[in-house]
């Protein structure tokens, strides 16, 4: 016959073992052997989330997870979204991830000056998006990084890009300086797209915008090479030198063939180029040419410009490019 004290001791040991089992299952390493993403649908309960976690291999048992979550998880509710679960994550850390709402951030990044055909390429290459989109109107997308959720439509993401451009142009236009040559917001976007394609240096944008503004004021052709290339490739790289016949082509975009702005944007300009067109630098410069360092040198007169061109050609010859 067992003594009462012995039974109590056994019961106590059982309780200790059970408590240790519960705590170890809550804070110990989980079964996931590699990082994974788990999708929790909108309106999911703890039970349905636990089932999804077990199915994905993030936890060993949905029922035990629910029990421990109720005991130790507090009163916070779980969030919907796609969540990144680290390899070996404990049940405790998994619940914290779901309650904290730290959903996976997916981004599609549109660089400044990207043409619309390549904006579409970016959207179509984002596997987590659904549906299809056509090529958006050139100059209608604001370059930036745009977050999206898995299974969101490409059309919805594109709509956000275009709404962002419309909003920014309206704000910038309201703050335009009297020195701008743009008569409408659309003209500002057109000229900004040319500026964007002509220089990759942020510090030069207002000077390049000023040169083109000065040319427009006196009816001098812009003579911007990217406007020659655009109708040939729709903004994709040309991959060769421009032909003389292409410099003479009268197609509405070629600013060698006719003065004034192109008939439309040749890329999607960024904020800095839009701002530069609406507040160009104060200068009399009418010319610029590459300086060999990734930037440009500017000149007021053709004589100065020709001397700068000679220096640029000498640099290219020294590099073996001519």
XYZ file of C-alpha atoms in Angstrom:
322
model
C 0.000 0.000 0.000
C 1.431 3.325 -1.096
C 1.679 6.087 1.404
C -0.152 9.403 0.763
C 3.145 11.259 0.742
C 4.472 9.066 -2.033
C 1.365 9.623 -4.132
C 1.656 13.343 -3.647
C 5.293 13.221 -4.706
C 4.429 11.279 -7.847
C 1.628 13.706 -8.668
C 3.985 16.606 -8.161
C 6.571 15.045 -10.462
C 3.927 14.455 -13.086
C 2.892 18.101 -12.879
C 6.491 19.246 -13.171
C 7.099 17.043 -16.204
C 3.862 18.247 -17.806
C 4.732 21.878 -17.157
C 8.222 21.363 -18.559
C 6.727 19.693 -21.640
C 4.349 22.609 -22.166
C 7.049 25.247 -21.658
C 9.599 23.447 -23.829
C 7.068 23.089 -26.598
C 6.323 26.803 -26.345
C 9.825 28.224 -26.233
C 11.912 25.419 -27.733
C 13.009 25.151 -31.347
C 10.316 24.366 -33.875
C 10.381 21.747 -36.639
C 11.019 24.074 -39.594
C 14.322 23.097 -41.171
C 14.474 26.185 -43.406
C 12.878 29.651 -43.561
C 9.382 29.678 -45.016
C 6.526 32.043 -45.800
C 3.067 31.261 -44.432
C -0.092 32.971 -45.697
C -2.755 33.775 -43.092
C -6.028 34.694 -44.763
C -8.108 37.701 -43.768
C -10.465 36.804 -40.895
C -8.555 33.659 -39.898
C -9.070 32.378 -36.352
C -6.274 31.053 -34.154
C -7.467 27.546 -34.960
C -7.351 27.999 -38.735
C -3.978 29.763 -38.500
C -2.616 26.877 -36.415
C -3.839 24.393 -39.017
C -2.050 26.354 -41.750
C 1.138 26.512 -39.687
C 1.081 22.752 -39.082
C 0.441 22.072 -42.763
C 3.420 24.253 -43.703
C 5.662 22.454 -41.187
C 6.243 25.485 -38.977
C 4.771 23.759 -35.880
C 4.369 20.111 -34.864
C 0.761 20.157 -33.725
C -2.040 22.633 -34.333
C -3.944 21.516 -31.227
C -0.920 21.837 -28.931
C -0.078 25.228 -30.459
C -3.597 26.448 -29.742
C -3.374 25.228 -26.140
C -0.016 26.913 -25.492
C -1.086 30.081 -27.288
C -4.106 30.376 -24.979
C -1.944 29.764 -21.915
C 1.003 32.011 -22.766
C 0.059 34.094 -25.795
C -1.738 36.988 -24.142
C -4.810 38.709 -25.538
C -3.387 39.998 -28.831
C -5.148 38.917 -32.003
C -3.384 37.458 -35.022
C -3.058 39.487 -38.205
C -3.696 38.561 -41.804
C -0.956 38.532 -44.401
C 2.082 36.624 -45.585
C 4.595 36.050 -42.797
C 8.247 34.995 -42.883
C 8.907 32.186 -40.393
C 12.613 31.604 -39.607
C 14.058 28.108 -39.533
C 13.587 26.487 -36.116
C 11.272 29.264 -34.912
C 9.593 28.494 -31.583
C 5.831 28.551 -31.149
C 6.257 31.631 -28.964
C 8.145 33.561 -31.663
C 5.712 32.429 -34.373
C 2.742 33.756 -32.410
C 4.603 37.030 -31.834
C 5.180 37.324 -35.585
C 1.494 36.754 -36.319
C 0.303 39.100 -33.580
C 2.804 41.817 -34.514
C 1.584 41.872 -38.102
C 5.126 41.930 -39.487
C 4.025 40.740 -42.892
C 6.448 40.036 -45.729
C 7.202 43.208 -47.658
C 7.311 42.726 -51.410
C 8.565 45.563 -53.568
C 8.642 46.402 -57.232
C 11.187 49.173 -57.820
C 10.857 51.588 -60.732
C 14.139 53.468 -61.300
C 14.144 57.059 -62.462
C 13.998 57.334 -66.233
C 12.630 53.844 -66.848
C 10.482 53.764 -70.011
C 6.972 52.400 -69.741
C 7.681 49.245 -71.767
C 10.162 48.292 -69.043
C 7.755 49.291 -66.264
C 5.435 46.647 -67.676
C 8.351 44.185 -67.782
C 8.957 44.808 -64.068
C 5.323 44.247 -63.176
C 5.015 41.106 -65.267
C 8.208 39.686 -63.725
C 6.816 39.999 -60.176
C 5.607 36.412 -59.685
C 3.553 37.176 -56.575
C 1.269 39.515 -58.555
C -1.687 38.337 -60.601
C -3.341 39.370 -63.848
C -1.819 41.275 -66.725
C -1.322 44.910 -67.688
C -0.615 46.707 -70.917
C 2.138 49.262 -71.403
C 1.150 52.340 -69.381
C 1.175 55.784 -70.939
C 4.725 57.100 -71.084
C 5.462 59.519 -68.256
C 2.450 58.410 -66.200
C 4.381 56.393 -63.581
C 6.301 57.940 -60.678
C 9.639 56.155 -60.176
C 9.788 54.731 -56.651
C 9.549 51.472 -54.720
C 6.014 50.114 -54.395
C 5.046 47.473 -51.850
C 2.435 44.873 -52.633
C 0.883 41.750 -51.168
C 0.900 38.280 -52.653
C -1.878 37.753 -55.211
C -2.555 41.482 -55.559
C -3.291 42.422 -59.164
C -0.724 44.096 -61.360
C -3.389 46.557 -62.422
C -3.834 47.678 -58.805
C -0.095 48.250 -58.326
C 0.137 50.155 -61.613
C -2.804 52.315 -60.557
C -0.893 53.284 -57.390
C 2.166 54.186 -59.459
C 0.117 56.396 -61.737
C -1.809 58.005 -58.884
C 1.530 58.837 -57.234
C 2.764 60.557 -60.406
C -0.443 62.540 -60.820
C -0.274 63.675 -57.208
C 3.408 64.641 -57.337
C 3.121 66.565 -60.596
C 0.156 68.522 -59.212
C 2.104 69.412 -56.056
C 5.242 70.380 -57.999
C 3.279 72.400 -60.551
C 1.681 74.425 -57.753
C 5.202 75.432 -56.592
C 6.678 76.124 -60.050
C 8.947 79.144 -60.492
C 8.318 81.897 -63.091
C 11.548 80.823 -64.830
C 10.090 77.536 -66.052
C 9.306 77.272 -69.754
C 6.671 74.594 -69.171
C 3.225 75.955 -69.946
C 1.327 72.935 -68.676
C 2.003 70.041 -66.279
C 2.259 67.708 -69.296
C 4.967 69.874 -70.852
C 6.823 69.741 -67.535
C 6.738 65.927 -67.611
C 7.879 65.834 -71.242
C 10.858 68.100 -70.639
C 11.663 66.335 -67.360
C 11.835 63.010 -69.201
C 14.455 64.454 -71.560
C 16.449 65.858 -68.640
C 16.224 62.483 -66.892
C 17.688 60.642 -69.857
C 20.483 63.164 -70.424
C 22.124 63.067 -67.004
C 22.396 60.574 -64.195
C 23.883 63.097 -61.766
C 21.303 64.689 -59.455
C 23.481 67.780 -59.034
C 23.326 68.490 -62.789
C 19.601 68.227 -63.366
C 18.795 71.912 -62.845
C 21.648 72.931 -65.182
C 20.562 70.512 -67.917
C 16.988 71.734 -67.474
C 18.249 75.315 -67.805
C 20.126 74.571 -71.049
C 17.047 73.068 -72.640
C 14.864 75.863 -71.290
C 17.199 78.437 -72.819
C 17.059 76.645 -76.164
C 13.269 76.472 -76.121
C 13.029 80.216 -75.443
C 14.987 81.099 -78.559
C 13.541 78.398 -80.810
C 16.790 76.407 -80.933
C 16.408 72.623 -81.383
C 17.031 70.621 -78.221
C 19.143 68.075 -80.149
C 18.791 65.447 -77.441
C 19.942 61.983 -78.536
C 17.408 60.109 -76.358
C 14.584 61.710 -78.351
C 16.029 60.152 -81.498
C 16.249 56.709 -79.896
C 12.798 56.660 -78.285
C 10.640 56.171 -81.413
C 12.978 53.386 -82.552
C 12.997 51.300 -79.340
C 10.262 52.859 -77.168
C 12.962 53.544 -74.613
C 14.837 50.255 -74.607
C 18.620 50.457 -75.187
C 19.508 50.991 -78.828
C 22.665 48.893 -78.660
C 24.424 50.768 -81.453
C 25.279 54.263 -82.623
C 22.551 56.518 -83.997
C 22.420 56.576 -87.796
C 22.396 59.782 -89.810
C 19.036 58.836 -91.304
C 17.613 58.559 -87.769
C 18.900 62.028 -86.901
C 16.896 63.375 -89.848
C 13.709 61.401 -89.154
C 10.699 63.657 -88.567
C 8.503 61.601 -86.246
C 7.368 64.050 -83.579
C 9.992 62.937 -81.060
C 13.274 63.672 -82.819
C 14.502 67.019 -81.482
C 17.232 67.198 -84.129
C 14.646 67.299 -86.913
C 12.464 70.020 -85.394
C 12.561 72.604 -82.597
C 10.371 72.471 -79.529
C 9.438 69.635 -77.216
C 8.807 66.062 -78.329
C 5.134 65.160 -78.751
C 5.234 63.169 -75.522
C 7.500 61.962 -72.714
C 10.329 59.580 -73.576
C 10.541 57.982 -70.119
C 9.095 58.207 -66.631
C 10.953 61.073 -64.948
C 11.653 61.165 -61.224
C 10.916 63.859 -58.716
C 14.263 65.646 -59.059
C 13.954 66.038 -62.829
C 10.392 67.337 -62.539
C 11.530 69.808 -59.899
C 14.488 70.859 -62.055
C 12.256 71.716 -65.017
C 9.946 73.744 -62.810
C 12.872 75.583 -61.171
C 15.839 75.533 -63.589
C 19.245 76.941 -62.711
C 20.047 80.546 -63.584
C 22.499 80.347 -66.478
C 22.972 81.494 -70.063
C 24.404 78.117 -71.094
C 23.135 76.661 -74.365
C 25.432 73.652 -74.674
C 26.833 70.751 -72.678
C 29.005 67.731 -73.391
C 30.379 64.859 -71.325
C 33.464 65.649 -69.251
C 34.816 62.115 -68.872
C 33.901 61.750 -65.197
C 30.253 60.840 -65.615
C 29.155 64.469 -65.637
C 29.036 67.300 -68.161
C 30.723 70.600 -68.861
C 28.479 73.519 -69.862
C 29.102 76.415 -72.254
C 27.388 79.666 -73.169
C 28.777 79.910 -76.702
C 29.364 77.537 -79.584
C 33.083 78.381 -79.565
C 33.383 77.306 -75.922
C 31.323 74.227 -76.638
C 33.485 73.159 -79.590
C 36.573 73.412 -77.390
C 34.879 71.232 -74.772
C 33.914 68.701 -77.436
C 37.558 68.483 -78.561
C 38.582 67.719 -74.980
C 35.903 65.023 -74.754
C 37.044 63.436 -78.018
C 40.634 63.430 -76.724
C 39.475 61.604 -73.593
C 37.640 59.027 -75.705
C 40.648 58.484 -77.972
C 42.852 57.970 -74.921
C 40.392 55.320 -73.726
C 40.398 53.608 -77.096
C 36.748 54.443 -77.743
C 37.404 56.295 -81.011
